[in-house]
mmCIF file of C-alpha atoms and ligand atoms in Angstrom:
data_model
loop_
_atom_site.group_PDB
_atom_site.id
_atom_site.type_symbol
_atom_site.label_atom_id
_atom_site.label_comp_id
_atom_site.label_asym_id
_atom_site.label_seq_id
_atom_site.Cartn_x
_atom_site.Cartn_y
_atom_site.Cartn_z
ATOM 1 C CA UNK A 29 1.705 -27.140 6.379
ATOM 2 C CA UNK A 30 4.119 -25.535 8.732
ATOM 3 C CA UNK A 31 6.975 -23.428 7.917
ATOM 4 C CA UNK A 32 9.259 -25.926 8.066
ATOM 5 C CA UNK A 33 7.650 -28.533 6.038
ATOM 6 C CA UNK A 34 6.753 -26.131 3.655
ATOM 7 C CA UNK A 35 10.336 -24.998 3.061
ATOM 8 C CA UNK A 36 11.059 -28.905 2.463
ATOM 9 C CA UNK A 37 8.482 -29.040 0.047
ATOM 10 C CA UNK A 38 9.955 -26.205 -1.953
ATOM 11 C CA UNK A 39 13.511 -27.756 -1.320
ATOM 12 C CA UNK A 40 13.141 -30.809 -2.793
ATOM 13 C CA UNK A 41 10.749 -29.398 -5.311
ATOM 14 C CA UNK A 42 7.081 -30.853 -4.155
ATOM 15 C CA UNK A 43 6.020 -27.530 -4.579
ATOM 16 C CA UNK A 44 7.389 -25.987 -7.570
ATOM 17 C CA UNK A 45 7.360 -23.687 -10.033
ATOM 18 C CA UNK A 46 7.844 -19.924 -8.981
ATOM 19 C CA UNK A 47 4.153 -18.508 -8.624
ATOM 20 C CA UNK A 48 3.506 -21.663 -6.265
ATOM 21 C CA UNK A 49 6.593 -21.557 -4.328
ATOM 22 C CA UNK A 50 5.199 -17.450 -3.310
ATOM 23 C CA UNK A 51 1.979 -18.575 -2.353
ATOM 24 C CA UNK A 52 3.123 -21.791 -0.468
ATOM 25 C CA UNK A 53 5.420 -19.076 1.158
ATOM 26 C CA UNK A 54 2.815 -16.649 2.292
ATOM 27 C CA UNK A 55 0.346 -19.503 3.241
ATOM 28 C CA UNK A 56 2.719 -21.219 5.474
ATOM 29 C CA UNK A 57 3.522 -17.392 6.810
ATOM 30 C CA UNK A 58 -0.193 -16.850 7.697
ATOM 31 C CA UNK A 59 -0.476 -20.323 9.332
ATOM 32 C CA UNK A 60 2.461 -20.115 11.586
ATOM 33 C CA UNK A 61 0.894 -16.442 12.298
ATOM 34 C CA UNK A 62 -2.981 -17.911 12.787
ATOM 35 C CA UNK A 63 -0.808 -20.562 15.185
ATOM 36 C CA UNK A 64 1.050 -18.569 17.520
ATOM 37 C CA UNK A 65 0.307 -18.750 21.181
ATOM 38 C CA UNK A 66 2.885 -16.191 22.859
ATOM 39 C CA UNK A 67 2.080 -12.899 23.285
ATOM 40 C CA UNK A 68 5.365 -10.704 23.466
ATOM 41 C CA UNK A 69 5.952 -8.498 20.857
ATOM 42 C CA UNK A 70 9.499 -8.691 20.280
ATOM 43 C CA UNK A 71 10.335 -12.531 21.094
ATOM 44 C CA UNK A 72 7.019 -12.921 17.763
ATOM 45 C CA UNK A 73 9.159 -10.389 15.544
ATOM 46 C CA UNK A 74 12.277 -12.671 16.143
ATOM 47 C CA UNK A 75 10.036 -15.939 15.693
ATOM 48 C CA UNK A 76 8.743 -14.218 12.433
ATOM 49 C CA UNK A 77 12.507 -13.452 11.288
ATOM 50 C CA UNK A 78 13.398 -16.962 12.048
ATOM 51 C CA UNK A 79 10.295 -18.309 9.973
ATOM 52 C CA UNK A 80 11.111 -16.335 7.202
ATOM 53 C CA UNK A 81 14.698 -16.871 6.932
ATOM 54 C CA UNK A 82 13.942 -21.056 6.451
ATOM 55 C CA UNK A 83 11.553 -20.349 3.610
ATOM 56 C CA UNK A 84 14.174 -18.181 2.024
ATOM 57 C CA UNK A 85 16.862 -20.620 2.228
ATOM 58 C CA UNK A 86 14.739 -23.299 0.490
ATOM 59 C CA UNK A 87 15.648 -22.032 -2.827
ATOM 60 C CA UNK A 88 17.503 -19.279 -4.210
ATOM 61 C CA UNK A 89 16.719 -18.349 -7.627
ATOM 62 C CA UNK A 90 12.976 -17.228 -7.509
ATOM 63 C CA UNK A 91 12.644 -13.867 -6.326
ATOM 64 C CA UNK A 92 8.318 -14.297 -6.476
ATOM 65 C CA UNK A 93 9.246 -16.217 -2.925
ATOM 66 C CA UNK A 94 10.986 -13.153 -1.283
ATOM 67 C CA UNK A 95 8.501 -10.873 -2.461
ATOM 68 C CA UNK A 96 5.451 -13.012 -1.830
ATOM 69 C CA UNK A 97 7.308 -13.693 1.829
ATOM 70 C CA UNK A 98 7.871 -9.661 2.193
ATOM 71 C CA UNK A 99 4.135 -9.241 0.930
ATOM 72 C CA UNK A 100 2.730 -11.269 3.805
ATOM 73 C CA UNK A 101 5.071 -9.461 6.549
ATOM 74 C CA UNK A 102 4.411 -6.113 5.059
ATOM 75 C CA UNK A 103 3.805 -3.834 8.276
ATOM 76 C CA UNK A 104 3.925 -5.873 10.852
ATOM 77 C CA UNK A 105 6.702 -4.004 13.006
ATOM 78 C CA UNK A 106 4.438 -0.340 13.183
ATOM 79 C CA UNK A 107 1.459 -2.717 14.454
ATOM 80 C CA UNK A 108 0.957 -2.856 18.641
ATOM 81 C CA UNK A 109 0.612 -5.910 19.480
ATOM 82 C CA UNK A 110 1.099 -9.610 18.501
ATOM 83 C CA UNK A 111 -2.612 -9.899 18.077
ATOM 84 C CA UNK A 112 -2.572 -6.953 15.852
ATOM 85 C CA UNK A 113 0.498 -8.798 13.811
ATOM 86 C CA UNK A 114 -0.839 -12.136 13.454
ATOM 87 C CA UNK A 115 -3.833 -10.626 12.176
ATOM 88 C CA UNK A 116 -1.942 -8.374 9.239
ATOM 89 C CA UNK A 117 -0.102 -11.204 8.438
ATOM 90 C CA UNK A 118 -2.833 -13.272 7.225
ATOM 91 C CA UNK A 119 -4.703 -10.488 5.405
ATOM 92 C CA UNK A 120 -1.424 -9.715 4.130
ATOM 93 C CA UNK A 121 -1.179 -13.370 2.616
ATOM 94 C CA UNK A 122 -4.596 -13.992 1.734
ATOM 95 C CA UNK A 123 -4.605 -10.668 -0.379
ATOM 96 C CA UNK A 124 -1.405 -11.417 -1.860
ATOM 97 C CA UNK A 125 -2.827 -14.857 -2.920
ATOM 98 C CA UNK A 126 -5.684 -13.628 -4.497
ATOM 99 C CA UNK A 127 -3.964 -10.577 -6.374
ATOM 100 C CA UNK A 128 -1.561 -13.626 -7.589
ATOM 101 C CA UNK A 129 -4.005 -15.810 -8.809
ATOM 102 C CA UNK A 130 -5.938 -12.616 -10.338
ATOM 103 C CA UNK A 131 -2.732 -12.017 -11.679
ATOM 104 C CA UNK A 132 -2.676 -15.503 -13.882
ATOM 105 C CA UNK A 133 -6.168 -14.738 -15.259
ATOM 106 C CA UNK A 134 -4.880 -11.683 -16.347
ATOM 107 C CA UNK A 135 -1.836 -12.514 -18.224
ATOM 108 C CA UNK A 136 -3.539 -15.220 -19.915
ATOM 109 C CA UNK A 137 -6.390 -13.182 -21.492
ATOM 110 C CA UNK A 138 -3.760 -10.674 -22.305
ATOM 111 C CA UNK A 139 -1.339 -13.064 -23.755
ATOM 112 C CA UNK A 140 -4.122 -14.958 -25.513
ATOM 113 C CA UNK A 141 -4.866 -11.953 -27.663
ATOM 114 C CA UNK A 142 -1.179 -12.263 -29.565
ATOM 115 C CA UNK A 143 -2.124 -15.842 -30.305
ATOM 116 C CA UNK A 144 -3.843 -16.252 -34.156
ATOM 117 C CA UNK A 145 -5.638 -18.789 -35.579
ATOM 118 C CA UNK A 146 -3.446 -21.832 -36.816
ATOM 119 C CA UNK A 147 -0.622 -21.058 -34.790
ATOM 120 C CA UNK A 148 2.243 -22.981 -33.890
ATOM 121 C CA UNK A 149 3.553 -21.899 -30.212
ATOM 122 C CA UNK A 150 6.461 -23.386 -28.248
ATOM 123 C CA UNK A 151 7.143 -23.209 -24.704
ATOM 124 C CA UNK A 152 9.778 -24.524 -22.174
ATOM 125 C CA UNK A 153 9.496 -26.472 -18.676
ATOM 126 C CA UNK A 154 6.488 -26.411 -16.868
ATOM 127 C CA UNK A 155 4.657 -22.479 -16.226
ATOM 128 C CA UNK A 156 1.165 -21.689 -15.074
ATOM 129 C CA UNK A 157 1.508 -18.380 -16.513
ATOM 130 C CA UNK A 158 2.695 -19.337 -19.625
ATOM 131 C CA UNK A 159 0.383 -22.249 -19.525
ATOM 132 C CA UNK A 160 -2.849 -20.020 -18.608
ATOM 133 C CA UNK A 161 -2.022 -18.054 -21.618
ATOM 134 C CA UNK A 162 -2.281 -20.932 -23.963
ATOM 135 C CA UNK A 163 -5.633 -22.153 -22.430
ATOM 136 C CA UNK A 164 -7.342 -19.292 -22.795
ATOM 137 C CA UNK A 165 -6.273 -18.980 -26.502
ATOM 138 C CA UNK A 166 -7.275 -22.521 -26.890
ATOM 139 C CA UNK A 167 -10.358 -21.862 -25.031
ATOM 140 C CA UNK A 168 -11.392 -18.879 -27.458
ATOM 141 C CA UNK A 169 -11.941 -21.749 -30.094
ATOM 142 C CA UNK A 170 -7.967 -20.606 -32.021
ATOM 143 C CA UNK A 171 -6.882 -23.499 -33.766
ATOM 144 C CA UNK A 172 -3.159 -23.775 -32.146
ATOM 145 C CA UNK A 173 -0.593 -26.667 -32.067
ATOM 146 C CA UNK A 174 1.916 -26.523 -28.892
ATOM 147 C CA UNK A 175 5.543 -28.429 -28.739
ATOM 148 C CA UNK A 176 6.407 -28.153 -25.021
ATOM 149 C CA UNK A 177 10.244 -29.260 -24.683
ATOM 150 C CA UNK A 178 11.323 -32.249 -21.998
ATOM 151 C CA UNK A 179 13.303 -29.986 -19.996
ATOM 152 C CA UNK A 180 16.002 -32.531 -18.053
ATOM 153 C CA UNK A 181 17.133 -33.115 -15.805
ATOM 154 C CA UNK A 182 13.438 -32.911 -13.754
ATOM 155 C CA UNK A 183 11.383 -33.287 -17.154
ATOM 156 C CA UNK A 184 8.908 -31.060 -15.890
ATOM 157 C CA UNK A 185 7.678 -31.124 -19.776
ATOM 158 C CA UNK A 186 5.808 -34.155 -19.184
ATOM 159 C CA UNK A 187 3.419 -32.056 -16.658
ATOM 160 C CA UNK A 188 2.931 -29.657 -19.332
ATOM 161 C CA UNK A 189 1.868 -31.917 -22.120
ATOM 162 C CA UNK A 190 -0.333 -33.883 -19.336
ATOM 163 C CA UNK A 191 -2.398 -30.533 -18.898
ATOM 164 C CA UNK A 192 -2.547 -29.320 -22.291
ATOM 165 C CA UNK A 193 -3.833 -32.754 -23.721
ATOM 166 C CA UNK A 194 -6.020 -33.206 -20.649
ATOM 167 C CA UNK A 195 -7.587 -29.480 -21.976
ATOM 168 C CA UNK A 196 -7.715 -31.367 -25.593
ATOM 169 C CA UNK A 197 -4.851 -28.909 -27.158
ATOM 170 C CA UNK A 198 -2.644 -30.775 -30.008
ATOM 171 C CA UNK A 199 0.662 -31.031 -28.094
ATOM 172 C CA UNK A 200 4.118 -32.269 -29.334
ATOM 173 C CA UNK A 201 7.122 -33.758 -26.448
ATOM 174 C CA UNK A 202 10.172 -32.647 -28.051
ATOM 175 C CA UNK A 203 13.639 -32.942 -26.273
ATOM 176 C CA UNK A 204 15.614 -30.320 -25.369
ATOM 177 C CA UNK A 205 18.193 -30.465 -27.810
ATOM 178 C CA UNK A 206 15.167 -30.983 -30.750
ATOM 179 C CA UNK A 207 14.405 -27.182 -29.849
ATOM 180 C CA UNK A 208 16.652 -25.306 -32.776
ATOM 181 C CA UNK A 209 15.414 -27.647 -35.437
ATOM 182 C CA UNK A 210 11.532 -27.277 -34.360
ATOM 183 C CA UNK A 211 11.556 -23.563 -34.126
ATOM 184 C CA UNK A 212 10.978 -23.253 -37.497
ATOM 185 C CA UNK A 213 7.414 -24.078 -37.605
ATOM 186 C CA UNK A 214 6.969 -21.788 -34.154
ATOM 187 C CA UNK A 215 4.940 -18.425 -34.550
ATOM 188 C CA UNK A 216 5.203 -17.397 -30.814
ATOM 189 C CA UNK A 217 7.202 -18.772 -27.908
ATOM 190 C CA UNK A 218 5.564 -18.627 -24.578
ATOM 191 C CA UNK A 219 7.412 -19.335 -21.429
ATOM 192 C CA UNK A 220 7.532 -18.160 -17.751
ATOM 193 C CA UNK A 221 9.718 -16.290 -15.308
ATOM 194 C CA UNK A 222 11.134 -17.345 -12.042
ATOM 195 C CA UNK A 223 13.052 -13.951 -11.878
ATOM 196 C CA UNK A 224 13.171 -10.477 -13.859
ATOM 197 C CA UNK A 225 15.695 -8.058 -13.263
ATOM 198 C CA UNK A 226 15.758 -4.069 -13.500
ATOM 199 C CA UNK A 227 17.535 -4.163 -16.754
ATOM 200 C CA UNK A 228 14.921 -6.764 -18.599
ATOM 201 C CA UNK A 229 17.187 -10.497 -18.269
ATOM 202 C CA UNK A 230 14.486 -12.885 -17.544
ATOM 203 C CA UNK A 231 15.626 -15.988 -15.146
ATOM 204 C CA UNK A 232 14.387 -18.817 -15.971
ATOM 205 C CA UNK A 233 14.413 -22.965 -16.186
ATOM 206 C CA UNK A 234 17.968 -23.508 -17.989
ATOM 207 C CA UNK A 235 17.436 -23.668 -21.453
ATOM 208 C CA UNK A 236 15.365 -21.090 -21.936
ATOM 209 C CA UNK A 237 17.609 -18.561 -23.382
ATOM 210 C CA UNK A 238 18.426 -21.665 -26.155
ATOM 211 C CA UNK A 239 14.620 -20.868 -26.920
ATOM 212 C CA UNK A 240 15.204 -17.304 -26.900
ATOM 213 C CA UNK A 241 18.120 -17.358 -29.413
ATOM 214 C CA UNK A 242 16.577 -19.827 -31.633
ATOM 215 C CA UNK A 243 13.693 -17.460 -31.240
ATOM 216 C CA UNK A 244 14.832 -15.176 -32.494
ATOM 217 C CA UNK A 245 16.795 -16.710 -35.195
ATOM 218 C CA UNK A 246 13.391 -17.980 -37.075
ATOM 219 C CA UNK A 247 11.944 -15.025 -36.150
ATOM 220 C CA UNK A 248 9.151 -16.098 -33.905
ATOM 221 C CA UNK A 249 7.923 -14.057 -31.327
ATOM 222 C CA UNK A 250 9.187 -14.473 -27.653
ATOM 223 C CA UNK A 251 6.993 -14.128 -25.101
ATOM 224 C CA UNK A 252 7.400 -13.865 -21.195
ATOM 225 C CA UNK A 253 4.545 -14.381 -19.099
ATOM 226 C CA UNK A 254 5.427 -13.227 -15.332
ATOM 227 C CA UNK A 255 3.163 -11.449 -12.791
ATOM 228 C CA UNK A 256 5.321 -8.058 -11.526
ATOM 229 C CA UNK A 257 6.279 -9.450 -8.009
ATOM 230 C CA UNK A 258 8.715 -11.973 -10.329
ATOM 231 C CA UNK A 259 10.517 -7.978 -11.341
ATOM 232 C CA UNK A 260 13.601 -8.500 -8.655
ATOM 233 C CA UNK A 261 14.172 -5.327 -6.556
ATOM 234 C CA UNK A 262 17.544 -6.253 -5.510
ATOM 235 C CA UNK A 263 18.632 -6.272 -9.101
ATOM 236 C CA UNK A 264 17.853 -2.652 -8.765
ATOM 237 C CA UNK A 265 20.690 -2.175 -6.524
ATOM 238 C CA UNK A 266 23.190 -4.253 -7.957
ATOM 239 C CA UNK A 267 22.345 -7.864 -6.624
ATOM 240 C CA UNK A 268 23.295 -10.643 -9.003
ATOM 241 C CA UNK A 269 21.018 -13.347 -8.932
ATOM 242 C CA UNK A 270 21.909 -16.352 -7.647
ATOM 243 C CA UNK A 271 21.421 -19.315 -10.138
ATOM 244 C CA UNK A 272 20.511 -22.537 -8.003
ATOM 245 C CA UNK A 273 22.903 -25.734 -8.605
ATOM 246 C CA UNK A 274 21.598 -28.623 -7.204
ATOM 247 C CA UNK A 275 22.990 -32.347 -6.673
ATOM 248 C CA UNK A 276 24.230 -34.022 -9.940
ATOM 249 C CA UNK A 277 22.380 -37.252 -8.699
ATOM 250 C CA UNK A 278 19.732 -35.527 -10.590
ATOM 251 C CA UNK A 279 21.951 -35.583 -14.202
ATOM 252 C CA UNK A 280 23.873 -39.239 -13.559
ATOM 253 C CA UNK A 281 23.218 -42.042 -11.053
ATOM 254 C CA UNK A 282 26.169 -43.310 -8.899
ATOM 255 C CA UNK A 283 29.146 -45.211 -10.767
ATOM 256 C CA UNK A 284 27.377 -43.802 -14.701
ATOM 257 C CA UNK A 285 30.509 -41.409 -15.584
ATOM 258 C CA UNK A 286 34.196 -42.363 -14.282
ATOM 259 C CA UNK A 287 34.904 -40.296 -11.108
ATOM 260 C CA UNK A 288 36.850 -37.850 -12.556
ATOM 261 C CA UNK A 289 34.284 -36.836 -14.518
ATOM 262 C CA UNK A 290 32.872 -33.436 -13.198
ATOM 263 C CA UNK A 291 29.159 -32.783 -13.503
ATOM 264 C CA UNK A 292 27.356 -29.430 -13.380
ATOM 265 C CA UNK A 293 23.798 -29.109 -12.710
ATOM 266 C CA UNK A 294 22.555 -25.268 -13.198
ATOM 267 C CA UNK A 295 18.598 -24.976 -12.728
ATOM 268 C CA UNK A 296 18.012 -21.941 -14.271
ATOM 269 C CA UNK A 297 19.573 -19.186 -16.920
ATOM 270 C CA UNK A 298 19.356 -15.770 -17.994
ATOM 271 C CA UNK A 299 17.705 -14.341 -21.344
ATOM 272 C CA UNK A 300 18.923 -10.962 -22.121
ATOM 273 C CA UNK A 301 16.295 -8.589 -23.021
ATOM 274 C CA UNK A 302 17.438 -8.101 -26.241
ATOM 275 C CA UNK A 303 15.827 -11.355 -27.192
ATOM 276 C CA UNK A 304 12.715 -10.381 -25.521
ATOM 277 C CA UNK A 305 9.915 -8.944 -27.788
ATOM 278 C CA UNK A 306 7.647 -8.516 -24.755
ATOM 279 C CA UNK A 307 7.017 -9.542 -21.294
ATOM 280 C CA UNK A 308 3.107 -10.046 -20.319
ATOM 281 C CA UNK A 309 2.248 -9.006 -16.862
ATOM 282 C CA UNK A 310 -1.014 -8.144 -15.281
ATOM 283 C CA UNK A 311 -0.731 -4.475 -15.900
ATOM 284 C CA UNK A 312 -0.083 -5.124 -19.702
ATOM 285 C CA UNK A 313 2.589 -6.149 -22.220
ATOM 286 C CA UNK A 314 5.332 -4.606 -21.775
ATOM 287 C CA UNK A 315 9.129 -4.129 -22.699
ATOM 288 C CA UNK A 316 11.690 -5.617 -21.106
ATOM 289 C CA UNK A 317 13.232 -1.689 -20.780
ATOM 290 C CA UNK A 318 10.217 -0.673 -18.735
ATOM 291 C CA UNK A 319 11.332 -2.717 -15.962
ATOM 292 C CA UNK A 320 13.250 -0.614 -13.923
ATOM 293 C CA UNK A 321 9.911 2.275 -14.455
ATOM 294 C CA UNK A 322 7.527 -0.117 -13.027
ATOM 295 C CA UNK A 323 9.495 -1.749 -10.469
ATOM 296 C CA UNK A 324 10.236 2.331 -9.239
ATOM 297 C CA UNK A 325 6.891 3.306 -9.569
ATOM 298 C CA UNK A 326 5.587 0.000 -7.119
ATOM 299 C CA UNK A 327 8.510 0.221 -4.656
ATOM 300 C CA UNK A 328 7.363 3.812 -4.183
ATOM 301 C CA UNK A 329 8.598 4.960 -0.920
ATOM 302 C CA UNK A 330 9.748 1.889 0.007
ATOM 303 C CA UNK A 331 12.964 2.361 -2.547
ATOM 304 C CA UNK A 332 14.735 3.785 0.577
ATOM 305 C CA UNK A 333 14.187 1.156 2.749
ATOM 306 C CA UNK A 334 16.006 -1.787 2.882
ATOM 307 C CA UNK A 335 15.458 -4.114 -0.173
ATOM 308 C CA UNK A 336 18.836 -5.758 0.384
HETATM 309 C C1 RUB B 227 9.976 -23.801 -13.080
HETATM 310 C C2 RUB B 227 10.169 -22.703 -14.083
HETATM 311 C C3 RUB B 227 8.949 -21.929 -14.489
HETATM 312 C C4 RUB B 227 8.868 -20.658 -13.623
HETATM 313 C C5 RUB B 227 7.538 -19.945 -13.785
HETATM 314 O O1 RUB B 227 11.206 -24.265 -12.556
HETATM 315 O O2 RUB B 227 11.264 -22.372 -14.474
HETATM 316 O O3 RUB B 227 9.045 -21.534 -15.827
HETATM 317 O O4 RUB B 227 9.046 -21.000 -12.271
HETATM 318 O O5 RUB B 227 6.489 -20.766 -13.287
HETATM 319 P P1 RUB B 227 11.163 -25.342 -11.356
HETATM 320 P P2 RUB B 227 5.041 -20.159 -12.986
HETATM 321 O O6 RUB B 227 10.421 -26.530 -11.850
HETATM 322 O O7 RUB B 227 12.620 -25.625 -11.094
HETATM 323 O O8 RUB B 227 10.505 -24.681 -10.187
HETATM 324 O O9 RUB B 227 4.619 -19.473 -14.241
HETATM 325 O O10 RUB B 227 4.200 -21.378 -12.677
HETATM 326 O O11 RUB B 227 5.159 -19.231 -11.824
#
């Protein structure tokens, strides 16, 4: 897929979910580079800036796409020539691919380990991570029962429960709104991460920080399961993140509510880490107050140059 189509796949959601969305990003990154015919130096670096700028704009919440897009155009302007570019760029994006879906395997043995015999584990929306972590337990022969939650307006729940029956796990639909009353019976919550800022918040699908709070509540564990390049380094500097809206045709069809009626549609929300007991990444479980060390400690040098 080109650039273009690929950043209208992401749009209207085709490809989703925020791992995918990174690696769609790259991909379509290495094939525009793999396709380009010119051989000026400075009209590719303004093609490049172009390409990049429509695959950011094709959603805003999920920082893994700006730093799996970054990832792919990582050195490009001390390189020579185009030919020298174009071929960075897709080593760039075929070894951030791989280190992303190393990433998953990771998480999910590391995750798996917290999960015990006879458990009963919730989770929200529809996340590989979160998703490969329940496998694997699954797949170690524990004996685990999973209630994965609707999650309107897209019902991206229905994806989940598709994958964990067709992997023969005993999986509950609940609806959103069922989530309060069901926590009871959860031992650990596992869910995903579209975004993770310096200070810990987790960003992710709206609702989640009902599952964090209700977490908490019963006291069952909460879990997030994000590979580091979902840590946002703009959040570092002060950056807000932007929480994506999107068209209320997705809540009501036309002529449902009278017209005065105002409807808001927010895709995603933010978990503060006080309700986090630990985020799983590829380098280990962690606390949501090592952040900010890690994300230091992997900007490196690149801290001073421009992340925003
Ligand atoms: C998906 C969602 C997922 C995260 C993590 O939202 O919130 O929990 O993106 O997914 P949407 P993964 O359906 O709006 O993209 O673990 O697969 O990267």
């Amino acid at each position: 897929m080109n650039v273009e189509q690929t950043a209208a796949s992401i749009k209207d959601m085709t490809i989703r979910g925020a791992g995918k969305i990174a690696r769609a990003g790259a991909s379509a990154l290495s094939d525009f580079a793999a396709g380009y015919k010119g051989n000026d130096r400075e009209t590719f670096l303004g093609d490049l800036e172009k390409a990049k700028g429509i695959l950011l704009e094709s959603r805003p919440t999920a920082v893994s796409l700006w730093n799996g897009v970054h990832a792919t155009v990582r050195g490009v302007e001390d390189m020579r020539d185009v030919g020298e570019m174009t071929a960075l760029i897709q080593s760039n994006a075929e070894t951030f691919i791989e280190n992303s879906n190393n990433a998953i395997r990771f998480i999910g043995e590391i995750g798996a380990k917290r999960v015990k015999d006879g458990d009963v584990i919730m989770t929200h929306c529809n996340s590989s991570v979160a998703l490969e972590v329940i496998k694997t337990a699954f797949r170690q022969g524990k004996d685990i029962k999973v209630y994965a939650t609707e999650s309107r307006p897209w019902r991206q729940g229905i994806l989940t429960v598709t994958d964990l029956a067709k992997e023969g796990v005993d999986t509950t639909l609940i609806i959103d709104s069922a989530v309060r009353s069901v926590m009871k019976k959860v031992n650990e919550v596992f869910v995903g991460a579209d975004t993770i800022t310096s200070h810990g918040a987790l960003i992710n699908k709206i609702g989640t920080s009902q599952l964090a709070l209700a977490a908490n509540e019963s006291r069952a564990q909460f879990y997030v399961c994000s590979e580091t390049y979902k840590f946002s380094p703009m959040t570092l500097f002060g950056d807000r993140v932007t929480i994506e809206e999107r068209d209320i045709s997705e809540v009501v069809r036309e002529g449902e509510v009278p017209s005065s009626v105002k409807v808001f549609n927010p895709v995603f929300d933010s978990t503060p880490p006080k309700y986090i007991d630990a985020i799983i990444t590829e380098l280990g479980m962690m606390s949501p107050g090592s952040v900010y060390d890690v994300m230091v400690k992997q900007l490196g040098d690149r801290i001073f140059q421009k992340v925003i």
